[in-house]
Amino acid sequence: MTFLPAFIQWLHVGSVVLLIGGFFFLRVILLPSTSVLPDSQKPKLVEAAFRRFRVVVWIALVTTLMSGIYNFIAFLRSASTATQDPSIYILVLGIKLFI
């Protein structure tokens, strides 16, 4: 059973990295690269890239949300059995959700 928390954590961090890296690629690499294309082909390329990336974004968002909920529940269970103070964890989680 020790494999599941590590896998969920890896899945959570990996999906966030995928989201950030994907948005970075689109904004810094792909969109400026369309300047070499004729004006008639720019919208086609951008639309095709966004259509494909939209699927990746939704999968990564759902994965991040579900693994985050699992991590939160797992933390609360471990904090209720131990002498840890969950207030710092809740504060950091609140800041992350606000951002």
PDB file of N, CA and C in Angstrom:
ATOM      1  N   MET A   1       0.814  -1.198   0.000  1.00  0.00           N
ATOM      2  CA  MET A   1       0.000   0.000   0.000  1.00  0.00           C
ATOM      3  C   MET A   1       0.857   1.261   0.000  1.00  0.00           C
ATOM      4  N   THR A   2       2.164   1.152   0.156  1.00  0.00           N
ATOM      5  CA  THR A   2       3.020   2.332   0.146  1.00  0.00           C
ATOM      6  C   THR A   2       3.263   2.842  -1.273  1.00  0.00           C
ATOM      7  N   PHE A   3       2.921   2.033  -2.267  1.00  0.00           N
ATOM      8  CA  PHE A   3       3.110   2.443  -3.653  1.00  0.00           C
ATOM      9  C   PHE A   3       2.084   3.499  -4.065  1.00  0.00           C
ATOM     10  N   LEU A   4       0.858   3.380  -3.590  1.00  0.00           N
ATOM     11  CA  LEU A   4      -0.213   4.272  -4.022  1.00  0.00           C
ATOM     12  C   LEU A   4       0.025   5.734  -3.665  1.00  0.00           C
ATOM     13  N   PRO A   5       0.395   6.089  -2.436  1.00  0.00           N
ATOM     14  CA  PRO A   5       0.647   7.512  -2.155  1.00  0.00           C
ATOM     15  C   PRO A   5       1.778   8.102  -2.992  1.00  0.00           C
ATOM     16  N   ALA A   6       2.821   7.329  -3.222  1.00  0.00           N
ATOM     17  CA  ALA A   6       3.925   7.823  -4.048  1.00  0.00           C
ATOM     18  C   ALA A   6       3.476   8.015  -5.498  1.00  0.00           C
ATOM     19  N   PHE A   7       2.681   7.091  -6.001  1.00  0.00           N
ATOM     20  CA  PHE A   7       2.170   7.199  -7.365  1.00  0.00           C
ATOM     21  C   PHE A   7       1.238   8.404  -7.505  1.00  0.00           C
ATOM     22  N   ILE A   8       0.357   8.599  -6.542  1.00  0.00           N
ATOM     23  CA  ILE A   8      -0.566   9.727  -6.584  1.00  0.00           C
ATOM     24  C   ILE A   8       0.201  11.042  -6.519  1.00  0.00           C
ATOM     25  N   GLN A   9       1.218  11.115  -5.688  1.00  0.00           N
ATOM     26  CA  GLN A   9       2.029  12.336  -5.600  1.00  0.00           C
ATOM     27  C   GLN A   9       2.745  12.600  -6.924  1.00  0.00           C
ATOM     28  N   TRP A  10       3.293  11.555  -7.514  1.00  0.00           N
ATOM     29  CA  TRP A  10       3.965  11.679  -8.802  1.00  0.00           C
ATOM     30  C   TRP A  10       2.974  12.138  -9.869  1.00  0.00           C
ATOM     31  N   LEU A  11       1.785  11.579  -9.870  1.00  0.00           N
ATOM     32  CA  LEU A  11       0.748  11.949 -10.822  1.00  0.00           C
ATOM     33  C   LEU A  11       0.347  13.412 -10.653  1.00  0.00           C
ATOM     34  N   HIS A  12       0.228  13.856  -9.416  1.00  0.00           N
ATOM     35  CA  HIS A  12      -0.154  15.235  -9.119  1.00  0.00           C
ATOM     36  C   HIS A  12       0.907  16.220  -9.625  1.00  0.00           C
ATOM     37  N   VAL A  13       2.133  15.984  -9.249  1.00  0.00           N
ATOM     38  CA  VAL A  13       3.221  16.882  -9.665  1.00  0.00           C
ATOM     39  C   VAL A  13       3.425  16.810 -11.179  1.00  0.00           C
ATOM     40  N   GLY A  14       3.357  15.625 -11.740  1.00  0.00           N
ATOM     41  CA  GLY A  14       3.538  15.465 -13.183  1.00  0.00           C
ATOM     42  C   GLY A  14       2.482  16.186 -13.999  1.00  0.00           C
ATOM     43  N   SER A  15       1.235  16.140 -13.555  1.00  0.00           N
ATOM     44  CA  SER A  15       0.184  16.825 -14.306  1.00  0.00           C
ATOM     45  C   SER A  15       0.317  18.341 -14.201  1.00  0.00           C
ATOM     46  N   VAL A  16       0.756  18.843 -13.066  1.00  0.00           N
ATOM     47  CA  VAL A  16       0.983  20.292 -12.939  1.00  0.00           C
ATOM     48  C   VAL A  16       2.158  20.719 -13.814  1.00  0.00           C
ATOM     49  N   VAL A  17       3.214  19.939 -13.831  1.00  0.00           N
ATOM     50  CA  VAL A  17       4.364  20.248 -14.693  1.00  0.00           C
ATOM     51  C   VAL A  17       3.948  20.218 -16.161  1.00  0.00           C
ATOM     52  N   LEU A  18       3.119  19.256 -16.527  1.00  0.00           N
ATOM     53  CA  LEU A  18       2.624  19.177 -17.900  1.00  0.00           C
ATOM     54  C   LEU A  18       1.814  20.417 -18.268  1.00  0.00           C
ATOM     55  N   LEU A  19       0.973  20.881 -17.375  1.00  0.00           N
ATOM     56  CA  LEU A  19       0.192  22.085 -17.638  1.00  0.00           C
ATOM     57  C   LEU A  19       1.084  23.314 -17.805  1.00  0.00           C
ATOM     58  N   ILE A  20       1.983  23.511 -16.864  1.00  0.00           N
ATOM     59  CA  ILE A  20       2.857  24.685 -16.920  1.00  0.00           C
ATOM     60  C   ILE A  20       3.754  24.629 -18.156  1.00  0.00           C
ATOM     61  N   GLY A  21       4.332  23.477 -18.428  1.00  0.00           N
ATOM     62  CA  GLY A  21       5.188  23.333 -19.603  1.00  0.00           C
ATOM     63  C   GLY A  21       4.428  23.507 -20.900  1.00  0.00           C
ATOM     64  N   GLY A  22       3.211  23.011 -20.952  1.00  0.00           N
ATOM     65  CA  GLY A  22       2.400  23.167 -22.157  1.00  0.00           C
ATOM     66  C   GLY A  22       2.050  24.611 -22.434  1.00  0.00           C
ATOM     67  N   PHE A  23       1.642  25.330 -21.383  1.00  0.00           N
ATOM     68  CA  PHE A  23       1.325  26.745 -21.568  1.00  0.00           C
ATOM     69  C   PHE A  23       2.577  27.547 -21.920  1.00  0.00           C
ATOM     70  N   PHE A  24       3.693  27.196 -21.322  1.00  0.00           N
ATOM     71  CA  PHE A  24       4.948  27.860 -21.656  1.00  0.00           C
ATOM     72  C   PHE A  24       5.290  27.643 -23.129  1.00  0.00           C
ATOM     73  N   PHE A  25       5.172  26.400 -23.592  1.00  0.00           N
ATOM     74  CA  PHE A  25       5.460  26.098 -24.989  1.00  0.00           C
ATOM     75  C   PHE A  25       4.557  26.879 -25.934  1.00  0.00           C
ATOM     76  N   LEU A  26       3.260  26.897 -25.630  1.00  0.00           N
ATOM     77  CA  LEU A  26       2.340  27.618 -26.505  1.00  0.00           C
ATOM     78  C   LEU A  26       2.664  29.108 -26.570  1.00  0.00           C
ATOM     79  N   ARG A  27       2.906  29.701 -25.424  1.00  0.00           N
ATOM     80  CA  ARG A  27       3.093  31.153 -25.365  1.00  0.00           C
ATOM     81  C   ARG A  27       4.471  31.595 -25.854  1.00  0.00           C
ATOM     82  N   VAL A  28       5.503  30.837 -25.530  1.00  0.00           N
ATOM     83  CA  VAL A  28       6.871  31.288 -25.827  1.00  0.00           C
ATOM     84  C   VAL A  28       7.402  30.714 -27.141  1.00  0.00           C
ATOM     85  N   ILE A  29       6.967  29.545 -27.524  1.00  0.00           N
ATOM     86  CA  ILE A  29       7.524  28.889 -28.709  1.00  0.00           C
ATOM     87  C   ILE A  29       6.552  28.932 -29.895  1.00  0.00           C
ATOM     88  N   LEU A  30       5.361  28.391 -29.705  1.00  0.00           N
ATOM     89  CA  LEU A  30       4.458  28.196 -30.841  1.00  0.00           C
ATOM     90  C   LEU A  30       3.899  29.508 -31.391  1.00  0.00           C
ATOM     91  N   LEU A  31       3.329  30.331 -30.526  1.00  0.00           N
ATOM     92  CA  LEU A  31       2.699  31.559 -31.022  1.00  0.00           C
ATOM     93  C   LEU A  31       3.691  32.510 -31.695  1.00  0.00           C
ATOM     94  N   PRO A  32       4.889  32.734 -31.147  1.00  0.00           N
ATOM     95  CA  PRO A  32       5.841  33.576 -31.895  1.00  0.00           C
ATOM     96  C   PRO A  32       6.317  32.928 -33.194  1.00  0.00           C
ATOM     97  N   SER A  33       6.318  31.608 -33.255  1.00  0.00           N
ATOM     98  CA  SER A  33       6.778  30.921 -34.470  1.00  0.00           C
ATOM     99  C   SER A  33       5.803  31.068 -35.624  1.00  0.00           C
ATOM    100  N   THR A  34       4.571  31.437 -35.339  1.00  0.00           N
ATOM    101  CA  THR A  34       3.615  31.600 -36.430  1.00  0.00           C
ATOM    102  C   THR A  34       3.887  32.836 -37.276  1.00  0.00           C
ATOM    103  N   SER A  35       4.814  33.673 -36.837  1.00  0.00           N
ATOM    104  CA  SER A  35       5.116  34.880 -37.620  1.00  0.00           C
ATOM    105  C   SER A  35       5.760  34.554 -38.965  1.00  0.00           C
ATOM    106  N   VAL A  36       6.320  33.367 -39.115  1.00  0.00           N
ATOM    107  CA  VAL A  36       6.937  32.994 -40.392  1.00  0.00           C
ATOM    108  C   VAL A  36       5.925  32.396 -41.370  1.00  0.00           C
ATOM    109  N   LEU A  37       4.716  32.139 -40.904  1.00  0.00           N
ATOM    110  CA  LEU A  37       3.685  31.564 -41.768  1.00  0.00           C
ATOM    111  C   LEU A  37       2.920  32.667 -42.493  1.00  0.00           C
ATOM    112  N   PRO A  38       2.361  32.335 -43.637  1.00  0.00           N
ATOM    113  CA  PRO A  38       1.460  33.297 -44.298  1.00  0.00           C
ATOM    114  C   PRO A  38       0.228  33.541 -43.421  1.00  0.00           C
ATOM    115  N   ASP A  39      -0.357  34.706 -43.546  1.00  0.00           N
ATOM    116  CA  ASP A  39      -1.489  35.073 -42.699  1.00  0.00           C
ATOM    117  C   ASP A  39      -2.673  34.119 -42.826  1.00  0.00           C
ATOM    118  N   SER A  40      -2.816  33.476 -43.955  1.00  0.00           N
ATOM    119  CA  SER A  40      -3.945  32.564 -44.145  1.00  0.00           C
ATOM    120  C   SER A  40      -3.771  31.256 -43.377  1.00  0.00           C
ATOM    121  N   GLN A  41      -2.544  30.886 -43.050  1.00  0.00           N
ATOM    122  CA  GLN A  41      -2.311  29.607 -42.365  1.00  0.00           C
ATOM    123  C   GLN A  41      -2.142  29.746 -40.864  1.00  0.00           C
ATOM    124  N   LYS A  42      -1.942  30.949 -40.352  1.00  0.00           N
ATOM    125  CA  LYS A  42      -1.762  31.139 -38.904  1.00  0.00           C
ATOM    126  C   LYS A  42      -2.950  30.627 -38.095  1.00  0.00           C
ATOM    127  N   PRO A  43      -4.168  31.027 -38.458  1.00  0.00           N
ATOM    128  CA  PRO A  43      -5.310  30.546 -37.653  1.00  0.00           C
ATOM    129  C   PRO A  43      -5.477  29.030 -37.686  1.00  0.00           C
ATOM    130  N   LYS A  44      -5.155  28.408 -38.812  1.00  0.00           N
ATOM    131  CA  LYS A  44      -5.282  26.954 -38.915  1.00  0.00           C
ATOM    132  C   LYS A  44      -4.327  26.248 -37.954  1.00  0.00           C
ATOM    133  N   LEU A  45      -3.087  26.713 -37.914  1.00  0.00           N
ATOM    134  CA  LEU A  45      -2.097  26.104 -37.035  1.00  0.00           C
ATOM    135  C   LEU A  45      -2.452  26.310 -35.567  1.00  0.00           C
ATOM    136  N   VAL A  46      -2.814  27.548 -35.226  1.00  0.00           N
ATOM    137  CA  VAL A  46      -3.135  27.846 -33.832  1.00  0.00           C
ATOM    138  C   VAL A  46      -4.369  27.065 -33.394  1.00  0.00           C
ATOM    139  N   GLU A  47      -5.386  27.003 -34.251  1.00  0.00           N
ATOM    140  CA  GLU A  47      -6.600  26.256 -33.908  1.00  0.00           C
ATOM    141  C   GLU A  47      -6.299  24.765 -33.721  1.00  0.00           C
ATOM    142  N   ALA A  48      -5.506  24.184 -34.608  1.00  0.00           N
ATOM    143  CA  ALA A  48      -5.167  22.766 -34.500  1.00  0.00           C
ATOM    144  C   ALA A  48      -4.369  22.492 -33.223  1.00  0.00           C
ATOM    145  N   ALA A  49      -3.426  23.379 -32.904  1.00  0.00           N
ATOM    146  CA  ALA A  49      -2.635  23.189 -31.685  1.00  0.00           C
ATOM    147  C   ALA A  49      -3.505  23.324 -30.445  1.00  0.00           C
ATOM    148  N   PHE A  50      -4.368  24.334 -30.414  1.00  0.00           N
ATOM    149  CA  PHE A  50      -5.244  24.526 -29.250  1.00  0.00           C
ATOM    150  C   PHE A  50      -6.244  23.378 -29.110  1.00  0.00           C
ATOM    151  N   ARG A  51      -6.753  22.858 -30.221  1.00  0.00           N
ATOM    152  CA  ARG A  51      -7.702  21.745 -30.159  1.00  0.00           C
ATOM    153  C   ARG A  51      -7.053  20.516 -29.520  1.00  0.00           C
ATOM    154  N   ARG A  52      -5.835  20.229 -29.915  1.00  0.00           N
ATOM    155  CA  ARG A  52      -5.139  19.076 -29.334  1.00  0.00           C
ATOM    156  C   ARG A  52      -4.732  19.333 -27.892  1.00  0.00           C
ATOM    157  N   PHE A  53      -4.283  20.542 -27.616  1.00  0.00           N
ATOM    158  CA  PHE A  53      -3.831  20.856 -26.270  1.00  0.00           C
ATOM    159  C   PHE A  53      -4.994  20.939 -25.283  1.00  0.00           C
ATOM    160  N   ARG A  54      -6.181  21.294 -25.772  1.00  0.00           N
ATOM    161  CA  ARG A  54      -7.356  21.375 -24.910  1.00  0.00           C
ATOM    162  C   ARG A  54      -7.639  20.033 -24.243  1.00  0.00           C
ATOM    163  N   VAL A  55      -7.474  18.948 -24.968  1.00  0.00           N
ATOM    164  CA  VAL A  55      -7.691  17.613 -24.395  1.00  0.00           C
ATOM    165  C   VAL A  55      -6.666  17.344 -23.288  1.00  0.00           C
ATOM    166  N   VAL A  56      -5.422  17.689 -23.551  1.00  0.00           N
ATOM    167  CA  VAL A  56      -4.363  17.489 -22.559  1.00  0.00           C
ATOM    168  C   VAL A  56      -4.630  18.338 -21.314  1.00  0.00           C
ATOM    169  N   VAL A  57      -5.079  19.571 -21.523  1.00  0.00           N
ATOM    170  CA  VAL A  57      -5.352  20.462 -20.395  1.00  0.00           C
ATOM    171  C   VAL A  57      -6.458  19.894 -19.513  1.00  0.00           C
ATOM    172  N   TRP A  58      -7.546  19.439 -20.109  1.00  0.00           N
ATOM    173  CA  TRP A  58      -8.652  18.917 -19.300  1.00  0.00           C
ATOM    174  C   TRP A  58      -8.252  17.648 -18.543  1.00  0.00           C
ATOM    175  N   ILE A  59      -7.515  16.773 -19.199  1.00  0.00           N
ATOM    176  CA  ILE A  59      -7.064  15.555 -18.509  1.00  0.00           C
ATOM    177  C   ILE A  59      -6.128  15.912 -17.362  1.00  0.00           C
ATOM    178  N   ALA A  60      -5.209  16.829 -17.601  1.00  0.00           N
ATOM    179  CA  ALA A  60      -4.274  17.237 -16.551  1.00  0.00           C
ATOM    180  C   ALA A  60      -4.992  17.958 -15.412  1.00  0.00           C
ATOM    181  N   LEU A  61      -5.996  18.781 -15.724  1.00  0.00           N
ATOM    182  CA  LEU A  61      -6.743  19.467 -14.669  1.00  0.00           C
ATOM    183  C   LEU A  61      -7.524  18.485 -13.800  1.00  0.00           C
ATOM    184  N   VAL A  62      -8.180  17.532 -14.438  1.00  0.00           N
ATOM    185  CA  VAL A  62      -8.934  16.531 -13.670  1.00  0.00           C
ATOM    186  C   VAL A  62      -7.984  15.678 -12.841  1.00  0.00           C
ATOM    187  N   THR A  63      -6.867  15.298 -13.418  1.00  0.00           N
ATOM    188  CA  THR A  63      -5.872  14.508 -12.692  1.00  0.00           C
ATOM    189  C   THR A  63      -5.320  15.283 -11.502  1.00  0.00           C
ATOM    190  N   THR A  64      -5.020  16.565 -11.709  1.00  0.00           N
ATOM    191  CA  THR A  64      -4.517  17.402 -10.623  1.00  0.00           C
ATOM    192  C   THR A  64      -5.554  17.533  -9.516  1.00  0.00           C
ATOM    193  N   LEU A  65      -6.787  17.766  -9.890  1.00  0.00           N
ATOM    194  CA  LEU A  65      -7.854  17.922  -8.894  1.00  0.00           C
ATOM    195  C   LEU A  65      -8.072  16.640  -8.099  1.00  0.00           C
ATOM    196  N   MET A  66      -8.173  15.520  -8.788  1.00  0.00           N
ATOM    197  CA  MET A  66      -8.448  14.249  -8.100  1.00  0.00           C
ATOM    198  C   MET A  66      -7.276  13.827  -7.209  1.00  0.00           C
ATOM    199  N   SER A  67      -6.058  13.968  -7.713  1.00  0.00           N
ATOM    200  CA  SER A  67      -4.909  13.590  -6.893  1.00  0.00           C
ATOM    201  C   SER A  67      -4.718  14.565  -5.739  1.00  0.00           C
ATOM    202  N   GLY A  68      -5.069  15.827  -5.948  1.00  0.00           N
ATOM    203  CA  GLY A  68      -4.990  16.796  -4.863  1.00  0.00           C
ATOM    204  C   GLY A  68      -5.992  16.489  -3.757  1.00  0.00           C
ATOM    205  N   ILE A  69      -7.189  16.096  -4.140  1.00  0.00           N
ATOM    206  CA  ILE A  69      -8.191  15.706  -3.144  1.00  0.00           C
ATOM    207  C   ILE A  69      -7.719  14.479  -2.374  1.00  0.00           C
ATOM    208  N   TYR A  70      -7.150  13.507  -3.085  1.00  0.00           N
ATOM    209  CA  TYR A  70      -6.620  12.317  -2.412  1.00  0.00           C
ATOM    210  C   TYR A  70      -5.512  12.699  -1.432  1.00  0.00           C
ATOM    211  N   ASN A  71      -4.591  13.549  -1.870  1.00  0.00           N
ATOM    212  CA  ASN A  71      -3.495  13.972  -0.992  1.00  0.00           C
ATOM    213  C   ASN A  71      -4.013  14.708   0.233  1.00  0.00           C
ATOM    214  N   PHE A  72      -5.031  15.534   0.059  1.00  0.00           N
ATOM    215  CA  PHE A  72      -5.605  16.280   1.176  1.00  0.00           C
ATOM    216  C   PHE A  72      -6.269  15.341   2.178  1.00  0.00           C
ATOM    217  N   ILE A  73      -7.033  14.389   1.689  1.00  0.00           N
ATOM    218  CA  ILE A  73      -7.688  13.427   2.578  1.00  0.00           C
ATOM    219  C   ILE A  73      -6.650  12.569   3.287  1.00  0.00           C
ATOM    220  N   ALA A  74      -5.634  12.145   2.566  1.00  0.00           N
ATOM    221  CA  ALA A  74      -4.577  11.337   3.188  1.00  0.00           C
ATOM    222  C   ALA A  74      -3.855  12.127   4.267  1.00  0.00           C
ATOM    223  N   PHE A  75      -3.609  13.412   4.016  1.00  0.00           N
ATOM    224  CA  PHE A  75      -2.954  14.234   5.030  1.00  0.00           C
ATOM    225  C   PHE A  75      -3.837  14.386   6.259  1.00  0.00           C
ATOM    226  N   LEU A  76      -5.114  14.655   6.053  1.00  0.00           N
ATOM    227  CA  LEU A  76      -6.004  14.829   7.200  1.00  0.00           C
ATOM    228  C   LEU A  76      -6.106  13.554   8.032  1.00  0.00           C
ATOM    229  N   ARG A  77      -6.113  12.412   7.368  1.00  0.00           N
ATOM    230  CA  ARG A  77      -6.151  11.149   8.115  1.00  0.00           C
ATOM    231  C   ARG A  77      -4.878  10.955   8.929  1.00  0.00           C
ATOM    232  N   SER A  78      -3.737  11.269   8.328  1.00  0.00           N
ATOM    233  CA  SER A  78      -2.481  11.094   9.064  1.00  0.00           C
ATOM    234  C   SER A  78      -2.341  12.151  10.154  1.00  0.00           C
ATOM    235  N   ALA A  79      -2.858  13.344   9.929  1.00  0.00           N
ATOM    236  CA  ALA A  79      -2.760  14.399  10.941  1.00  0.00           C
ATOM    237  C   ALA A  79      -3.681  14.126  12.121  1.00  0.00           C
ATOM    238  N   SER A  80      -4.808  13.451  11.872  1.00  0.00           N
ATOM    239  CA  SER A  80      -5.733  13.172  12.970  1.00  0.00           C
ATOM    240  C   SER A  80      -5.209  12.072  13.886  1.00  0.00           C
ATOM    241  N   THR A  81      -4.360  11.199  13.356  1.00  0.00           N
ATOM    242  CA  THR A  81      -3.810  10.129  14.193  1.00  0.00           C
ATOM    243  C   THR A  81      -2.490  10.524  14.836  1.00  0.00           C
ATOM    244  N   ALA A  82      -1.845  11.548  14.304  1.00  0.00           N
ATOM    245  CA  ALA A  82      -0.551  11.984  14.848  1.00  0.00           C
ATOM    246  C   ALA A  82      -0.755  13.274  15.641  1.00  0.00           C
ATOM    247  N   THR A  83       0.329  13.804  16.130  1.00  0.00           N
ATOM    248  CA  THR A  83       0.263  15.048  16.898  1.00  0.00           C
ATOM    249  C   THR A  83       0.623  16.253  16.050  1.00  0.00           C
ATOM    250  N   GLN A  84       0.461  16.138  14.734  1.00  0.00           N
ATOM    251  CA  GLN A  84       0.792  17.241  13.841  1.00  0.00           C
ATOM    252  C   GLN A  84      -0.292  18.317  13.905  1.00  0.00           C
ATOM    253  N   ASP A  85       0.114  19.538  13.666  1.00  0.00           N
ATOM    254  CA  ASP A  85      -0.825  20.648  13.582  1.00  0.00           C
ATOM    255  C   ASP A  85      -1.111  20.902  12.104  1.00  0.00           C
ATOM    256  N   PRO A  86      -2.319  20.637  11.641  1.00  0.00           N
ATOM    257  CA  PRO A  86      -2.610  20.781  10.210  1.00  0.00           C
ATOM    258  C   PRO A  86      -2.823  22.218   9.761  1.00  0.00           C
ATOM    259  N   SER A  87      -2.687  23.189  10.660  1.00  0.00           N
ATOM    260  CA  SER A  87      -3.003  24.566  10.278  1.00  0.00           C
ATOM    261  C   SER A  87      -2.053  25.119   9.211  1.00  0.00           C
ATOM    262  N   ILE A  88      -0.783  24.785   9.257  1.00  0.00           N
ATOM    263  CA  ILE A  88       0.171  25.251   8.241  1.00  0.00           C
ATOM    264  C   ILE A  88      -0.178  24.639   6.886  1.00  0.00           C
ATOM    265  N   TYR A  89      -0.498  23.353   6.878  1.00  0.00           N
ATOM    266  CA  TYR A  89      -0.873  22.680   5.632  1.00  0.00           C
ATOM    267  C   TYR A  89      -2.128  23.320   5.045  1.00  0.00           C
ATOM    268  N   ILE A  90      -3.111  23.614   5.874  1.00  0.00           N
ATOM    269  CA  ILE A  90      -4.348  24.232   5.414  1.00  0.00           C
ATOM    270  C   ILE A  90      -4.058  25.636   4.875  1.00  0.00           C
ATOM    271  N   LEU A  91      -3.174  26.369   5.529  1.00  0.00           N
ATOM    272  CA  LEU A  91      -2.803  27.707   5.073  1.00  0.00           C
ATOM    273  C   LEU A  91      -2.138  27.654   3.698  1.00  0.00           C
ATOM    274  N   VAL A  92      -1.199  26.752   3.524  1.00  0.00           N
ATOM    275  CA  VAL A  92      -0.518  26.619   2.230  1.00  0.00           C
ATOM    276  C   VAL A  92      -1.502  26.172   1.149  1.00  0.00           C
ATOM    277  N   LEU A  93      -2.386  25.252   1.490  1.00  0.00           N
ATOM    278  CA  LEU A  93      -3.394  24.804   0.534  1.00  0.00           C
ATOM    279  C   LEU A  93      -4.314  25.954   0.142  1.00  0.00           C
ATOM    280  N   GLY A  94      -4.705  26.768   1.098  1.00  0.00           N
ATOM    281  CA  GLY A  94      -5.544  27.920   0.795  1.00  0.00           C
ATOM    282  C   GLY A  94      -4.853  28.898  -0.140  1.00  0.00           C
ATOM    283  N   ILE A  95      -3.567  29.135   0.077  1.00  0.00           N
ATOM    284  CA  ILE A  95      -2.813  30.039  -0.794  1.00  0.00           C
ATOM    285  C   ILE A  95      -2.707  29.448  -2.193  1.00  0.00           C
ATOM    286  N   LYS A  96      -2.453  28.154  -2.299  1.00  0.00           N
ATOM    287  CA  LYS A  96      -2.373  27.507  -3.613  1.00  0.00           C
ATOM    288  C   LYS A  96      -3.703  27.607  -4.349  1.00  0.00           C
ATOM    289  N   LEU A  97      -4.796  27.369  -3.657  1.00  0.00           N
ATOM    290  CA  LEU A  97      -6.101  27.436  -4.310  1.00  0.00           C
ATOM    291  C   LEU A  97      -6.472  28.866  -4.694  1.00  0.00           C
ATOM    292  N   PHE A  98      -6.034  29.835  -3.883  1.00  0.00           N
ATOM    293  CA  PHE A  98      -6.297  31.233  -4.209  1.00  0.00           C
ATOM    294  C   PHE A  98      -5.553  31.657  -5.463  1.00  0.00           C
ATOM    295  N   ILE A  99      -4.322  31.203  -5.585  1.00  0.00           N
ATOM    296  CA  ILE A  99      -3.512  31.540  -6.767  1.00  0.00           C
ATOM    297  C   ILE A  99      -4.091  30.876  -7.987  1.00  0.00           C
TER     298      ILE A  99
END
